[in-house]
């Protein structure tokens, strides 16, 4: 029985490691997000890295660019236009999205989420675009 638990722990550790590596391809080596989460809840930080980036982002079937549009659409639809949206727009740029494509996604979403949500999302996108531009300078 102990072997099974060790095997499960090893898989989880591998998922966390793979997840952090995947995370870094979009967001760079800046680990502030995970460091902050680890201070609050080490388990939650590991679940985030392992499940979101170590499991979901490594699945076959759709590419990363498609994953990002799904996430961005979901966040805007939920009205979650703060830090998560800003980070995922930044990541989307690293995944190959252009600023124009991201703006077009927000424009089409305006018909479904409402103009106020779309306006806030556009302002958030502008902040993410600036972050991206400053990074590549």
Short mmCIF file of N, CA and C in Angstrom, two decimals:
data_model
loop_
_atom_site.label_atom_id
_atom_site.label_comp_id
_atom_site.label_asym_id
_atom_site.label_seq_id
_atom_site.Cartn_x
_atom_site.Cartn_y
_atom_site.Cartn_z
N UNK A 1 0.82 -1.19 0.00
CA UNK A 1 0.00 0.00 0.00
C UNK A 1 0.87 1.26 0.00
N UNK A 2 1.96 1.24 0.75
CA UNK A 2 2.84 2.40 0.79
C UNK A 2 3.44 2.68 -0.58
N UNK A 3 3.72 1.61 -1.32
CA UNK A 3 4.27 1.78 -2.66
C UNK A 3 3.32 2.56 -3.55
N UNK A 4 2.03 2.27 -3.43
CA UNK A 4 1.02 2.95 -4.25
C UNK A 4 1.01 4.44 -3.93
N UNK A 5 1.09 4.80 -2.64
CA UNK A 5 1.11 6.20 -2.25
C UNK A 5 2.37 6.90 -2.74
N UNK A 6 3.51 6.21 -2.66
CA UNK A 6 4.76 6.79 -3.16
C UNK A 6 4.68 7.00 -4.66
N UNK A 7 4.07 6.05 -5.36
CA UNK A 7 3.91 6.16 -6.81
C UNK A 7 3.02 7.36 -7.15
N UNK A 8 1.95 7.53 -6.38
CA UNK A 8 1.04 8.65 -6.60
C UNK A 8 1.76 9.97 -6.33
N UNK A 9 2.54 10.02 -5.26
CA UNK A 9 3.29 11.23 -4.91
C UNK A 9 4.31 11.56 -6.00
N UNK A 10 5.01 10.55 -6.51
CA UNK A 10 5.99 10.76 -7.58
C UNK A 10 5.31 11.31 -8.83
N UNK A 11 4.15 10.77 -9.19
CA UNK A 11 3.41 11.27 -10.35
C UNK A 11 3.02 12.73 -10.14
N UNK A 12 2.53 13.04 -8.93
CA UNK A 12 2.14 14.41 -8.63
C UNK A 12 3.36 15.34 -8.71
N UNK A 13 4.49 14.91 -8.16
CA UNK A 13 5.72 15.71 -8.23
C UNK A 13 6.14 15.93 -9.68
N UNK A 14 6.04 14.88 -10.50
CA UNK A 14 6.38 15.01 -11.92
C UNK A 14 5.43 15.97 -12.63
N UNK A 15 4.14 15.91 -12.29
CA UNK A 15 3.17 16.83 -12.88
C UNK A 15 3.48 18.27 -12.50
N UNK A 16 3.85 18.49 -11.25
CA UNK A 16 4.20 19.84 -10.80
C UNK A 16 5.42 20.32 -11.56
N UNK A 17 6.45 19.49 -11.67
CA UNK A 17 7.67 19.86 -12.39
C UNK A 17 7.36 20.16 -13.86
N UNK A 18 6.61 19.28 -14.51
CA UNK A 18 6.22 19.49 -15.91
C UNK A 18 5.36 20.73 -16.05
N UNK A 19 4.47 20.93 -15.08
CA UNK A 19 3.59 22.09 -15.11
C UNK A 19 4.35 23.40 -15.00
N UNK A 20 5.32 23.45 -14.12
CA UNK A 20 6.12 24.67 -13.97
C UNK A 20 6.92 24.93 -15.24
N UNK A 21 7.46 23.88 -15.85
CA UNK A 21 8.19 24.05 -17.12
C UNK A 21 7.26 24.59 -18.21
N UNK A 22 6.04 24.07 -18.29
CA UNK A 22 5.08 24.54 -19.29
C UNK A 22 4.69 25.98 -18.99
N UNK A 23 4.43 26.29 -17.73
CA UNK A 23 4.09 27.64 -17.30
C UNK A 23 5.16 28.63 -17.77
N UNK A 24 6.43 28.25 -17.58
CA UNK A 24 7.54 29.13 -17.94
C UNK A 24 7.61 29.43 -19.43
N UNK A 25 7.09 28.53 -20.28
CA UNK A 25 7.12 28.79 -21.73
C UNK A 25 6.22 29.96 -22.10
N UNK A 26 5.20 30.23 -21.30
CA UNK A 26 4.28 31.33 -21.59
C UNK A 26 4.49 32.55 -20.72
N UNK A 27 4.92 32.34 -19.50
CA UNK A 27 4.97 33.44 -18.54
C UNK A 27 6.39 33.77 -18.08
N UNK A 28 7.38 33.08 -18.62
CA UNK A 28 8.76 33.31 -18.22
C UNK A 28 9.08 32.63 -16.89
N UNK A 29 10.26 32.89 -16.42
CA UNK A 29 10.71 32.23 -15.20
C UNK A 29 10.27 32.96 -13.94
N UNK A 30 9.45 33.99 -14.11
CA UNK A 30 8.92 34.73 -12.97
C UNK A 30 7.96 33.84 -12.20
N UNK A 31 8.38 33.43 -11.05
CA UNK A 31 7.59 32.49 -10.24
C UNK A 31 6.80 33.19 -9.14
N UNK A 32 6.59 34.51 -9.26
CA UNK A 32 5.89 35.24 -8.20
C UNK A 32 4.52 34.64 -7.90
N UNK A 33 3.84 34.22 -8.94
CA UNK A 33 2.50 33.66 -8.75
C UNK A 33 2.58 32.41 -7.87
N UNK A 34 3.47 31.49 -8.23
CA UNK A 34 3.57 30.26 -7.44
C UNK A 34 4.19 30.52 -6.08
N UNK A 35 5.14 31.45 -6.00
CA UNK A 35 5.73 31.77 -4.70
C UNK A 35 4.68 32.33 -3.74
N UNK A 36 3.83 33.21 -4.26
CA UNK A 36 2.76 33.78 -3.43
C UNK A 36 1.79 32.69 -3.00
N UNK A 37 1.38 31.85 -3.95
CA UNK A 37 0.47 30.76 -3.61
C UNK A 37 1.09 29.81 -2.59
N UNK A 38 2.40 29.54 -2.72
CA UNK A 38 3.07 28.62 -1.79
C UNK A 38 3.07 29.18 -0.37
N UNK A 39 3.19 30.51 -0.24
CA UNK A 39 3.15 31.11 1.09
C UNK A 39 1.79 30.91 1.73
N UNK A 40 0.75 31.01 0.92
CA UNK A 40 -0.62 30.88 1.42
C UNK A 40 -0.99 29.41 1.60
N UNK A 41 -0.73 28.62 0.55
CA UNK A 41 -1.07 27.20 0.58
C UNK A 41 -0.17 26.43 -0.38
N UNK A 42 0.86 25.78 0.14
CA UNK A 42 1.74 24.99 -0.72
C UNK A 42 0.99 23.94 -1.54
N UNK A 43 -0.01 23.32 -0.94
CA UNK A 43 -0.79 22.32 -1.67
C UNK A 43 -1.51 22.94 -2.86
N UNK A 44 -2.14 24.10 -2.66
CA UNK A 44 -2.86 24.76 -3.75
C UNK A 44 -1.89 25.15 -4.87
N UNK A 45 -0.71 25.62 -4.52
CA UNK A 45 0.30 25.97 -5.54
C UNK A 45 0.67 24.74 -6.36
N UNK A 46 0.87 23.62 -5.69
CA UNK A 46 1.20 22.38 -6.40
C UNK A 46 0.04 21.89 -7.26
N UNK A 47 -1.19 22.00 -6.74
CA UNK A 47 -2.35 21.59 -7.54
C UNK A 47 -2.47 22.46 -8.79
N UNK A 48 -2.25 23.76 -8.62
CA UNK A 48 -2.33 24.68 -9.77
C UNK A 48 -1.30 24.32 -10.83
N UNK A 49 -0.06 24.19 -10.40
CA UNK A 49 1.01 23.87 -11.35
C UNK A 49 0.80 22.49 -11.96
N UNK A 50 0.51 21.52 -11.11
CA UNK A 50 0.40 20.14 -11.58
C UNK A 50 -0.82 19.87 -12.43
N UNK A 51 -1.97 20.38 -12.01
CA UNK A 51 -3.20 20.08 -12.74
C UNK A 51 -3.36 20.97 -13.97
N UNK A 52 -3.29 22.28 -13.78
CA UNK A 52 -3.54 23.18 -14.91
C UNK A 52 -2.45 23.03 -15.97
N UNK A 53 -1.20 23.18 -15.56
CA UNK A 53 -0.11 23.19 -16.54
C UNK A 53 0.53 21.83 -16.76
N UNK A 54 0.49 20.96 -15.75
CA UNK A 54 1.10 19.64 -15.87
C UNK A 54 0.17 18.59 -16.46
N UNK A 55 -1.13 18.80 -16.34
CA UNK A 55 -2.11 17.86 -16.91
C UNK A 55 -2.85 18.50 -18.09
N UNK A 56 -3.64 19.52 -17.81
CA UNK A 56 -4.51 20.09 -18.85
C UNK A 56 -3.74 20.67 -20.03
N UNK A 57 -2.68 21.42 -19.77
CA UNK A 57 -1.94 22.05 -20.86
C UNK A 57 -1.10 21.05 -21.66
N UNK A 58 -0.90 19.86 -21.14
CA UNK A 58 -0.09 18.86 -21.85
C UNK A 58 -0.95 17.84 -22.59
N UNK A 59 -2.26 18.01 -22.54
CA UNK A 59 -3.15 17.09 -23.25
C UNK A 59 -3.06 17.33 -24.76
N UNK A 60 -3.33 16.27 -25.50
CA UNK A 60 -3.40 16.38 -26.95
C UNK A 60 -4.82 16.76 -27.34
N UNK A 61 -5.00 17.16 -28.56
CA UNK A 61 -6.35 17.44 -29.06
C UNK A 61 -6.53 18.87 -29.51
N UNK A 62 -5.99 19.81 -28.74
CA UNK A 62 -5.99 21.21 -29.17
C UNK A 62 -4.62 21.80 -28.88
N UNK A 63 -4.29 22.84 -29.61
CA UNK A 63 -2.99 23.48 -29.39
C UNK A 63 -3.09 24.54 -28.29
N UNK A 64 -1.94 25.04 -27.88
CA UNK A 64 -1.91 26.01 -26.79
C UNK A 64 -2.62 27.31 -27.15
N UNK A 65 -2.54 27.69 -28.41
CA UNK A 65 -3.22 28.91 -28.84
C UNK A 65 -4.73 28.78 -28.60
N UNK A 66 -5.28 27.62 -28.91
CA UNK A 66 -6.70 27.38 -28.70
C UNK A 66 -7.02 27.34 -27.21
N UNK A 67 -6.14 26.75 -26.41
CA UNK A 67 -6.35 26.72 -24.96
C UNK A 67 -6.48 28.14 -24.42
N UNK A 68 -5.59 29.01 -24.89
CA UNK A 68 -5.61 30.38 -24.37
C UNK A 68 -6.89 31.11 -24.74
N UNK A 69 -7.40 30.93 -25.95
CA UNK A 69 -8.65 31.62 -26.30
C UNK A 69 -9.80 31.09 -25.46
N UNK A 70 -9.80 29.80 -25.16
CA UNK A 70 -10.85 29.23 -24.31
C UNK A 70 -10.78 29.83 -22.90
N UNK A 71 -9.58 29.94 -22.38
CA UNK A 71 -9.40 30.48 -21.03
C UNK A 71 -9.77 31.96 -20.99
N UNK A 72 -9.29 32.72 -21.97
CA UNK A 72 -9.59 34.15 -22.01
C UNK A 72 -11.10 34.38 -22.13
N UNK A 73 -11.74 33.63 -23.01
CA UNK A 73 -13.19 33.76 -23.16
C UNK A 73 -13.93 33.43 -21.88
N UNK A 74 -13.47 32.39 -21.20
CA UNK A 74 -14.10 31.99 -19.94
C UNK A 74 -13.91 33.05 -18.87
N UNK A 75 -12.70 33.58 -18.74
CA UNK A 75 -12.44 34.60 -17.73
C UNK A 75 -13.28 35.85 -17.97
N UNK A 76 -13.34 36.29 -19.23
CA UNK A 76 -14.14 37.48 -19.54
C UNK A 76 -15.61 37.19 -19.29
N UNK A 77 -16.07 36.01 -19.66
CA UNK A 77 -17.46 35.63 -19.43
C UNK A 77 -17.83 35.60 -17.95
N UNK A 78 -16.87 35.28 -17.10
CA UNK A 78 -17.09 35.25 -15.66
C UNK A 78 -16.97 36.64 -15.04
N UNK A 79 -16.51 37.61 -15.84
CA UNK A 79 -16.25 38.94 -15.30
C UNK A 79 -14.95 39.00 -14.54
N UNK A 80 -14.09 38.01 -14.73
CA UNK A 80 -12.80 37.94 -14.05
C UNK A 80 -11.76 38.65 -14.91
N UNK A 81 -11.78 39.97 -14.83
CA UNK A 81 -10.93 40.75 -15.73
C UNK A 81 -9.73 41.36 -15.01
N UNK A 82 -9.34 40.81 -13.90
CA UNK A 82 -8.20 41.32 -13.16
C UNK A 82 -6.91 40.61 -13.55
N UNK A 83 -6.15 40.27 -12.53
CA UNK A 83 -4.82 39.68 -12.73
C UNK A 83 -4.86 38.40 -13.57
N UNK A 84 -5.79 37.47 -13.33
CA UNK A 84 -5.77 36.26 -14.18
C UNK A 84 -5.92 36.57 -15.67
N UNK A 85 -6.85 37.45 -16.02
CA UNK A 85 -7.02 37.78 -17.44
C UNK A 85 -5.77 38.44 -17.99
N UNK A 86 -5.20 39.34 -17.23
CA UNK A 86 -3.97 40.02 -17.68
C UNK A 86 -2.86 39.00 -17.94
N UNK A 87 -2.69 38.05 -17.03
CA UNK A 87 -1.63 37.04 -17.18
C UNK A 87 -1.90 36.12 -18.37
N UNK A 88 -3.17 35.74 -18.56
CA UNK A 88 -3.47 34.83 -19.67
C UNK A 88 -3.39 35.52 -21.02
N UNK A 89 -3.70 36.80 -21.08
CA UNK A 89 -3.49 37.53 -22.34
C UNK A 89 -2.00 37.61 -22.62
N UNK A 90 -1.20 37.89 -21.60
CA UNK A 90 0.26 37.90 -21.75
C UNK A 90 0.74 36.54 -22.25
N UNK A 91 0.25 35.47 -21.65
CA UNK A 91 0.61 34.12 -22.08
C UNK A 91 0.17 33.83 -23.50
N UNK A 92 -1.02 34.33 -23.87
CA UNK A 92 -1.53 34.12 -25.23
C UNK A 92 -0.61 34.75 -26.27
N UNK A 93 -0.05 35.89 -25.94
CA UNK A 93 0.91 36.53 -26.86
C UNK A 93 2.13 35.63 -27.05
N UNK A 94 2.57 35.00 -25.98
CA UNK A 94 3.69 34.05 -26.08
C UNK A 94 3.30 32.77 -26.81
N UNK A 95 2.02 32.44 -26.81
CA UNK A 95 1.54 31.24 -27.50
C UNK A 95 1.28 31.49 -28.98
N UNK A 96 1.49 32.73 -29.43
CA UNK A 96 1.34 33.02 -30.86
C UNK A 96 0.19 33.93 -31.24
N UNK A 97 -0.63 34.33 -30.27
CA UNK A 97 -1.71 35.26 -30.58
C UNK A 97 -1.12 36.64 -30.87
N UNK A 98 -1.77 37.36 -31.75
CA UNK A 98 -1.39 38.76 -31.99
C UNK A 98 -2.31 39.65 -31.16
N UNK A 99 -1.88 40.88 -30.96
CA UNK A 99 -2.72 41.83 -30.23
C UNK A 99 -4.05 42.01 -30.96
N UNK A 100 -4.00 42.10 -32.27
CA UNK A 100 -5.22 42.29 -33.06
C UNK A 100 -6.18 41.12 -32.85
N UNK A 101 -5.66 39.90 -32.85
CA UNK A 101 -6.52 38.72 -32.65
C UNK A 101 -7.18 38.75 -31.27
N UNK A 102 -6.42 39.14 -30.27
CA UNK A 102 -6.97 39.20 -28.91
C UNK A 102 -8.07 40.26 -28.83
N UNK A 103 -7.82 41.41 -29.44
CA UNK A 103 -8.85 42.46 -29.46
C UNK A 103 -10.10 41.96 -30.18
N UNK A 104 -9.92 41.25 -31.28
CA UNK A 104 -11.08 40.71 -32.02
C UNK A 104 -11.87 39.71 -31.19
N UNK A 105 -11.17 38.90 -30.40
CA UNK A 105 -11.86 37.96 -29.51
C UNK A 105 -12.72 38.75 -28.51
N UNK A 106 -12.16 39.80 -27.95
CA UNK A 106 -12.91 40.62 -26.99
C UNK A 106 -14.10 41.29 -27.66
N UNK A 107 -13.91 41.77 -28.88
CA UNK A 107 -15.02 42.40 -29.61
C UNK A 107 -16.16 41.41 -29.81
N UNK A 108 -15.86 40.20 -30.26
CA UNK A 108 -16.94 39.23 -30.48
C UNK A 108 -17.60 38.85 -29.15
N UNK A 109 -16.81 38.77 -28.09
CA UNK A 109 -17.37 38.45 -26.78
C UNK A 109 -18.30 39.54 -26.27
N UNK A 110 -18.10 40.78 -26.72
CA UNK A 110 -18.94 41.88 -26.23
C UNK A 110 -20.42 41.61 -26.47
N UNK A 111 -20.74 40.90 -27.54
CA UNK A 111 -22.14 40.57 -27.84
C UNK A 111 -22.71 39.57 -26.84
N UNK A 112 -21.85 38.82 -26.17
CA UNK A 112 -22.30 37.76 -25.26
C UNK A 112 -22.10 38.11 -23.79
N UNK A 113 -21.09 38.92 -23.49
CA UNK A 113 -20.81 39.25 -22.09
C UNK A 113 -21.23 40.67 -21.74
N UNK A 114 -21.53 41.47 -22.75
CA UNK A 114 -21.92 42.86 -22.54
C UNK A 114 -20.76 43.81 -22.74
N UNK A 115 -21.11 45.01 -23.14
CA UNK A 115 -20.09 46.01 -23.41
C UNK A 115 -19.27 46.40 -22.18
N UNK A 116 -19.88 46.57 -21.01
CA UNK A 116 -19.06 46.93 -19.85
C UNK A 116 -17.94 45.91 -19.58
N UNK A 117 -18.27 44.63 -19.66
CA UNK A 117 -17.24 43.60 -19.44
C UNK A 117 -16.18 43.65 -20.53
N UNK A 118 -16.60 43.89 -21.76
CA UNK A 118 -15.65 43.97 -22.87
C UNK A 118 -14.74 45.18 -22.73
N UNK A 119 -15.30 46.31 -22.29
CA UNK A 119 -14.48 47.51 -22.10
C UNK A 119 -13.40 47.26 -21.06
N UNK A 120 -13.79 46.67 -19.93
CA UNK A 120 -12.81 46.37 -18.88
C UNK A 120 -11.77 45.37 -19.41
N UNK A 121 -12.22 44.40 -20.18
CA UNK A 121 -11.28 43.42 -20.76
C UNK A 121 -10.30 44.09 -21.71
N UNK A 122 -10.77 45.07 -22.47
CA UNK A 122 -9.87 45.79 -23.38
C UNK A 122 -8.81 46.58 -22.61
N UNK A 123 -9.22 47.21 -21.52
CA UNK A 123 -8.24 47.92 -20.69
C UNK A 123 -7.22 46.94 -20.09
N UNK A 124 -7.71 45.79 -19.66
CA UNK A 124 -6.82 44.76 -19.12
C UNK A 124 -5.87 44.26 -20.21
N UNK A 125 -6.40 44.09 -21.42
CA UNK A 125 -5.56 43.66 -22.54
C UNK A 125 -4.47 44.68 -22.81
N UNK A 126 -4.81 45.96 -22.75
CA UNK A 126 -3.80 47.00 -22.98
C UNK A 126 -2.67 46.89 -21.96
N UNK A 127 -3.01 46.62 -20.71
CA UNK A 127 -1.99 46.42 -19.68
C UNK A 127 -1.12 45.20 -20.00
N UNK A 128 -1.75 44.12 -20.44
CA UNK A 128 -0.99 42.91 -20.80
C UNK A 128 -0.10 43.17 -22.01
N UNK A 129 -0.61 43.94 -22.97
CA UNK A 129 0.20 44.28 -24.15
C UNK A 129 1.44 45.07 -23.72
N UNK A 130 1.26 46.01 -22.79
CA UNK A 130 2.40 46.79 -22.29
C UNK A 130 3.40 45.90 -21.58
N UNK A 131 2.90 44.96 -20.76
CA UNK A 131 3.79 44.01 -20.08
C UNK A 131 4.62 43.24 -21.10
N UNK A 132 3.95 42.78 -22.15
CA UNK A 132 4.61 42.01 -23.20
C UNK A 132 5.65 42.86 -23.93
N UNK A 133 5.26 44.08 -24.30
CA UNK A 133 6.19 44.98 -25.01
C UNK A 133 7.40 45.31 -24.16
N UNK A 134 7.19 45.53 -22.87
CA UNK A 134 8.30 45.84 -21.97
C UNK A 134 9.23 44.65 -21.79
N UNK A 135 8.67 43.46 -21.84
CA UNK A 135 9.49 42.25 -21.70
C UNK A 135 10.42 42.06 -22.89
N UNK A 136 9.93 42.37 -24.09
CA UNK A 136 10.72 42.09 -25.28
C UNK A 136 11.68 43.23 -25.64
N UNK A 137 11.66 44.32 -24.88
CA UNK A 137 12.59 45.44 -25.15
C UNK A 137 13.99 45.09 -24.72
#
